[in-house]
Coordinates of C-alpha atoms in Angstrom, one line a residue:
M1 CA -26.2 38.3 -37.0
S2 CA -27.5 41.1 -39.1
P3 CA -31.0 42.6 -38.6
A4 CA -32.1 40.9 -41.8
D5 CA -31.6 37.4 -40.7
T6 CA -32.5 37.6 -37.0
K7 CA -36.1 36.6 -37.5
T8 CA -35.0 33.0 -37.2
V9 CA -32.3 31.3 -35.1
E10 CA -31.0 27.8 -34.9
A11 CA -31.4 26.8 -31.2
R12 CA -30.2 23.8 -29.2
C13 CA -33.2 22.4 -27.5
V14 CA -33.9 19.6 -25.0
R15 CA -36.5 17.4 -26.6
L16 CA -38.9 14.9 -25.2
N17 CA -40.0 12.7 -28.1
A18 CA -42.4 10.4 -26.3
K19 CA -44.1 9.9 -23.0
A20 CA -42.1 8.1 -20.3
E21 CA -43.4 5.5 -17.8
N22 CA -41.8 7.3 -14.9
A23 CA -39.2 10.0 -14.1
A24 CA -36.3 7.5 -14.3
A25 CA -37.4 6.6 -17.8
V26 CA -37.5 10.2 -19.1
A27 CA -35.2 10.3 -22.1
P28 CA -34.4 13.9 -23.1
V29 CA -32.2 14.5 -26.1
V30 CA -30.6 17.7 -27.3
E31 CA -31.5 18.6 -30.9
R32 CA -31.1 21.6 -33.1
H33 CA -34.4 23.4 -34.1
T34 CA -35.0 26.6 -36.1
L35 CA -37.1 29.1 -34.2
T36 CA -39.0 31.8 -36.0
R37 CA -40.2 35.1 -34.4
G38 CA -43.6 36.5 -35.2
P39 CA -44.2 40.3 -35.4
N40 CA -45.4 40.6 -31.8
D41 CA -42.9 38.1 -30.3
V42 CA -39.4 38.5 -28.8
L43 CA -36.6 36.1 -29.5
I44 CA -34.7 35.5 -26.3
E45 CA -31.2 34.1 -25.7
V46 CA -31.9 31.9 -22.7
K47 CA -29.3 32.4 -19.9
A48 CA -31.0 30.2 -17.3
A49 CA -34.2 28.1 -17.1
A50 CA -35.7 26.4 -14.0
V51 CA -36.9 22.8 -13.8
N52 CA -40.3 22.5 -12.1
P53 CA -42.2 19.4 -10.8
S54 CA -44.8 20.0 -13.5
D55 CA -42.1 19.6 -16.2
V56 CA -41.4 16.1 -15.0
K57 CA -45.1 15.2 -14.5
A58 CA -45.9 16.3 -18.0
A59 CA -43.0 14.1 -19.3
T60 CA -44.6 11.1 -17.7
G61 CA -48.1 11.6 -19.1
L62 CA -49.8 13.1 -16.0
M63 CA -51.0 16.0 -18.1
P64 CA -53.1 14.6 -21.0
Y65 CA -52.9 17.9 -23.0
A66 CA -49.0 17.9 -23.0
V67 CA -47.8 17.5 -26.6
F68 CA -45.0 15.2 -27.9
P69 CA -42.4 15.9 -29.2
R70 CA -41.7 19.1 -27.4
T71 CA -39.1 21.2 -25.5
P72 CA -40.0 21.3 -21.8
G73 CA -39.6 24.3 -19.5
R74 CA -41.9 27.0 -18.1
D75 CA -39.5 29.4 -16.4
Y76 CA -36.7 31.4 -17.9
A77 CA -34.4 34.4 -17.8
G78 CA -32.4 35.9 -20.7
V79 CA -31.6 38.7 -23.2
V80 CA -33.9 39.8 -26.0
I81 CA -31.9 39.5 -29.2
E82 CA -34.7 40.3 -31.7
G83 CA -38.1 41.9 -31.1
P84 CA -40.3 45.0 -31.5
A85 CA -38.7 48.4 -31.2
G86 CA -37.1 49.1 -27.8
T87 CA -36.9 45.5 -26.7
V88 CA -33.6 44.3 -28.1
G89 CA -30.8 44.1 -25.5
R90 CA -33.2 44.1 -22.5
E91 CA -32.7 41.6 -19.7
M92 CA -36.0 39.8 -19.1
F93 CA -37.5 36.9 -17.2
G94 CA -40.8 35.1 -17.3
S95 CA -42.9 32.0 -16.9
S96 CA -46.0 30.4 -18.4
G97 CA -48.7 27.8 -18.1
D98 CA -48.5 26.7 -21.7
L99 CA -44.8 26.9 -22.4
G100 CA -43.1 23.5 -22.2
I101 CA -46.4 21.7 -22.0
R102 CA -48.7 22.6 -24.9
R103 CA -45.9 24.3 -27.0
D104 CA -42.1 24.3 -26.9
G105 CA -40.6 25.8 -23.8
T106 CA -37.5 27.2 -22.1
H107 CA -35.0 24.3 -21.8
A108 CA -33.1 25.5 -24.8
T109 CA -30.5 28.1 -25.9
H110 CA -33.3 30.3 -27.3
L111 CA -37.0 31.0 -26.8
V112 CA -39.7 32.7 -28.8
V113 CA -42.5 34.2 -26.6
E114 CA -45.0 37.0 -26.8
A115 CA -43.5 40.5 -26.1
D116 CA -46.2 41.2 -23.4
A117 CA -45.1 38.0 -21.6
V118 CA -41.6 39.1 -20.6
V119 CA -40.9 41.1 -17.5
E120 CA -37.8 43.3 -16.7
K121 CA -35.3 41.3 -14.7
P122 CA -34.5 43.1 -11.4
K123 CA -30.9 44.3 -11.6
T124 CA -30.0 42.8 -8.2
L125 CA -30.8 39.2 -9.4
S126 CA -28.5 36.7 -11.1
W127 CA -29.8 34.9 -14.2
E128 CA -30.3 31.7 -12.2
E129 CA -32.1 33.5 -9.4
A130 CA -34.5 35.3 -11.9
A131 CA -35.1 32.0 -13.7
G132 CA -36.0 30.4 -10.4
I133 CA -38.8 32.8 -9.5
G134 CA -41.5 31.8 -12.0
V135 CA -43.8 29.0 -11.2
P136 CA -43.6 29.1 -7.3
F137 CA -44.2 32.9 -7.1
V138 CA -46.8 33.0 -9.8
T139 CA -48.7 30.1 -8.1
A140 CA -48.6 31.9 -4.7
M141 CA -49.5 35.3 -6.1
E142 CA -52.3 34.0 -8.3
G143 CA -53.7 32.2 -5.2
F144 CA -53.8 35.4 -3.2
R145 CA -55.1 37.4 -6.2
R146 CA -58.1 35.0 -6.4
A147 CA -58.7 34.6 -2.7
G148 CA -58.0 38.2 -1.8
V149 CA -54.4 39.5 -1.2
P150 CA -53.7 39.3 2.6
K151 CA -54.3 42.5 4.4
Y152 CA -52.3 44.0 7.4
G153 CA -53.4 42.1 10.5
E154 CA -54.8 39.1 8.7
T155 CA -53.5 35.6 9.5
V156 CA -52.3 33.3 6.8
L157 CA -51.8 29.6 7.6
V158 CA -49.5 27.9 5.1
F159 CA -49.4 24.1 4.8
G160 CA -46.2 22.8 3.3
V161 CA -44.4 26.0 4.4
N162 CA -40.9 24.9 3.4
G163 CA -41.9 24.0 -0.2
K164 CA -41.1 26.5 -2.9
V165 CA -44.8 27.7 -3.2
G166 CA -45.1 27.8 0.6
Q167 CA -42.0 30.0 0.9
A168 CA -43.3 32.3 -1.9
A169 CA -46.6 32.6 -0.1
V170 CA -44.8 33.5 3.2
Q171 CA -42.8 36.2 1.5
I172 CA -45.8 37.7 -0.2
A173 CA -48.1 37.6 2.8
T174 CA -45.4 39.1 5.2
W175 CA -44.6 41.7 2.5
Q176 CA -48.3 42.8 2.7
G177 CA -48.1 42.9 6.5
A178 CA -50.0 39.7 7.3
R179 CA -49.1 37.3 10.1
V180 CA -48.0 33.9 8.9
I181 CA -48.2 30.5 10.7
G182 CA -46.5 27.7 8.9
V183 CA -47.3 23.9 9.0
V184 CA -44.5 21.3 8.6
R185 CA -44.9 17.5 8.6
K186 CA -41.9 16.9 10.9
A187 CA -40.0 19.0 13.4
E188 CA -38.2 21.7 11.4
A189 CA -38.0 25.5 11.4
Y190 CA -39.1 27.7 8.5
D191 CA -36.0 28.0 6.2
G192 CA -37.0 30.6 3.7
H193 CA -36.9 34.4 3.6
T194 CA -39.6 36.3 5.5
N195 CA -40.4 39.9 6.4
A196 CA -41.7 39.0 9.9
P197 CA -41.4 36.1 12.3
V198 CA -43.2 32.8 11.2
E199 CA -44.6 30.5 13.9
V200 CA -44.4 26.9 12.9
I201 CA -46.7 24.0 13.8
D202 CA -45.3 20.5 13.6
A203 CA -48.2 18.4 12.3
S204 CA -46.5 15.2 13.5
A205 CA -46.6 16.4 17.1
I206 CA -49.8 18.4 17.6
D207 CA -53.3 18.8 16.2
V208 CA -52.9 21.6 13.6
A209 CA -56.4 23.2 13.8
T210 CA -56.4 23.2 17.6
R211 CA -52.9 24.9 17.7
A212 CA -53.9 27.4 14.9
R213 CA -56.9 28.5 16.9
E214 CA -54.8 28.8 20.1
L215 CA -52.4 31.0 18.2
T216 CA -55.2 33.2 16.8
G217 CA -57.2 33.6 20.1
G218 CA -59.8 31.1 18.9
K219 CA -60.5 32.9 15.6
G220 CA -58.7 30.8 13.1
A221 CA -56.9 31.8 9.9
D222 CA -58.3 34.3 7.4
I223 CA -56.5 32.5 4.6
V224 CA -55.3 28.9 4.5
F225 CA -52.8 28.3 1.7
N226 CA -52.8 24.5 1.3
T227 CA -49.9 23.6 -1.0
V228 CA -50.2 19.8 -0.2
G229 CA -53.9 19.1 -0.8
D230 CA -56.0 16.2 0.6
P231 CA -53.7 15.1 3.5
Y232 CA -54.3 18.4 5.1
F233 CA -57.8 19.1 3.8
Q234 CA -59.6 18.5 7.1
A235 CA -57.0 20.3 9.2
A236 CA -57.1 23.3 6.8
H237 CA -61.0 23.3 6.9
K238 CA -61.1 23.2 10.7
S239 CA -58.5 26.0 10.9
L240 CA -60.5 28.5 8.9
A241 CA -61.9 31.7 10.5
L242 CA -65.4 32.9 9.8
R243 CA -65.4 33.9 6.1
G244 CA -62.0 32.3 5.7
R245 CA -60.6 31.3 2.4
Q246 CA -58.7 28.1 1.5
I247 CA -56.4 28.0 -1.5
L248 CA -55.8 24.6 -3.1
I249 CA -53.1 23.9 -5.6
A250 CA -52.3 20.1 -5.4
A251 CA -53.8 16.7 -4.7
I252 CA -52.5 13.2 -4.0
D253 CA -55.9 11.5 -3.6
R254 CA -58.5 13.4 -5.5
I255 CA -61.6 12.7 -3.3
V256 CA -62.0 14.1 0.2
Q257 CA -64.8 14.1 2.8
F258 CA -66.4 17.5 2.8
N259 CA -68.7 18.9 5.5
I260 CA -71.1 21.2 3.6
L261 CA -72.9 22.4 6.7
E262 CA -69.6 23.6 8.3
F263 CA -68.6 25.1 4.9
Y264 CA -71.7 27.3 4.5
R265 CA -72.1 28.1 8.2
G266 CA -68.5 29.2 8.2
Q267 CA -69.2 31.3 5.1
H268 CA -66.0 29.9 3.6
T269 CA -64.5 30.3 0.2
Y270 CA -62.4 27.6 -1.6
V271 CA -60.2 28.7 -4.4
G272 CA -58.6 26.3 -6.9
I273 CA -55.4 27.4 -8.6
D274 CA -54.0 25.8 -11.8
T275 CA -51.2 28.0 -13.2
L276 CA -51.0 25.6 -16.2
G277 CA -54.2 27.4 -17.3
L278 CA -52.5 30.8 -17.5
S279 CA -51.1 32.0 -20.8
S280 CA -47.6 33.5 -21.0
A281 CA -49.1 37.0 -21.1
A282 CA -51.4 36.4 -18.0
T283 CA -48.4 34.9 -16.2
G284 CA -46.4 38.1 -17.1
A285 CA -49.1 40.2 -15.6
V286 CA -48.8 38.3 -12.3
L287 CA -45.0 38.6 -12.3
R288 CA -45.2 42.4 -12.9
E289 CA -47.2 42.7 -9.7
L290 CA -44.4 41.1 -7.8
G291 CA -41.7 43.3 -9.4
P292 CA -41.9 46.1 -6.7
G293 CA -41.4 43.5 -4.0
F294 CA -38.2 42.2 -5.5
A295 CA -37.0 45.8 -6.2
S296 CA -37.6 46.7 -2.5
G297 CA -36.0 43.5 -1.1
H298 CA -39.2 42.4 0.6
L299 CA -39.3 39.5 -1.9
K300 CA -36.1 37.5 -2.4
P301 CA -35.3 34.8 -5.0
F302 CA -34.6 31.2 -3.9
P303 CA -30.9 30.6 -3.2
I304 CA -29.4 28.6 -6.1
N305 CA -26.8 26.0 -5.2
A306 CA -24.0 25.5 -7.7
S307 CA -24.6 21.7 -7.5
A308 CA -28.2 22.2 -8.7
I309 CA -27.2 23.9 -12.0
Y310 CA -26.9 21.6 -15.0
P311 CA -26.1 22.1 -18.7
L312 CA -28.7 21.1 -21.3
E313 CA -26.8 17.8 -22.0
R314 CA -27.5 16.7 -18.3
A315 CA -31.2 17.5 -18.4
K316 CA -32.1 14.0 -17.4
E317 CA -30.1 14.3 -14.2
A318 CA -31.9 17.6 -13.5
Y319 CA -35.3 16.1 -14.1
I320 CA -34.5 13.1 -11.8
A321 CA -33.3 15.5 -9.1
V322 CA -36.7 17.4 -9.2
A323 CA -38.7 14.1 -9.3
G324 CA -36.8 13.0 -6.2
S325 CA -38.2 16.0 -4.4
S326 CA -34.9 17.9 -4.2
R327 CA -35.2 20.9 -1.9
D328 CA -32.9 22.8 -4.3
R329 CA -34.2 25.0 -7.0
V330 CA -32.9 23.1 -10.0
I331 CA -31.6 25.2 -13.0
L332 CA -30.6 24.4 -16.5
R333 CA -27.9 26.8 -17.9
P334 CA -27.6 26.6 -21.7

């Protein structure tokens, strides 16, 4: 490709042409599309792209603002093959709230995205590992940015600690020197990376709030990161310390009982996080804050199993694996 003709490229893209009734009915096809780069954009040859639960939810119409037809995918890692001066040849990764939902995304051989959205890929990470960082780490970090990044000596209680966002929250909190207590719904240990020991409460065997207060000398948690939502809302509420903050990122049933008196007497803060509202550039800014943690080894990417890597032609299998709550970080490799 000569410099004169690199403003456009013909990409192979996974396409969702219409809303599906459910995950099993999602019907992705691979089509060729011409991508055109604007003056402030970079054109990336995608080396790996992650599949997130939100990709599948958007395919089944759970996000009314998702457009059809479109190429799904929010997370990516790849090489800049055309862009502003100094960007070509650089290995980058990134994520977004609008990519793959409101506009064409990352499940393709190539991607056009704003130059200020991409982040330098840490040298120690594989393409697949870098592509797997995106949504979980951005969600966790944005939650802490909004609620107050945990300080040394603070206690963070993470509901759904073995989920991807839960693990990212543990990594970030322990990187900052906070103590982490995890909550699981059945007897299991914490199975992610951490920079300090993580005590685990089995919600099926013991009252979470009572145990959280025992573990904190009666004080409660400074921050509760509730990755599950309403099933744990009351337990999270009752676990909060004076001036504690609860971060909420998910819901199953939207309506919960809410004790306003306990809320204001506890001087609590509730923070709602929706990373789908973040632009590519805003997401890039969050990822850049995490860069030093990956460089120092305090933050580690999720392990990628070879069996969880799919070519574009097998996107449907990848989407079904994620919809089936696979514990693997599922990756498409163009």
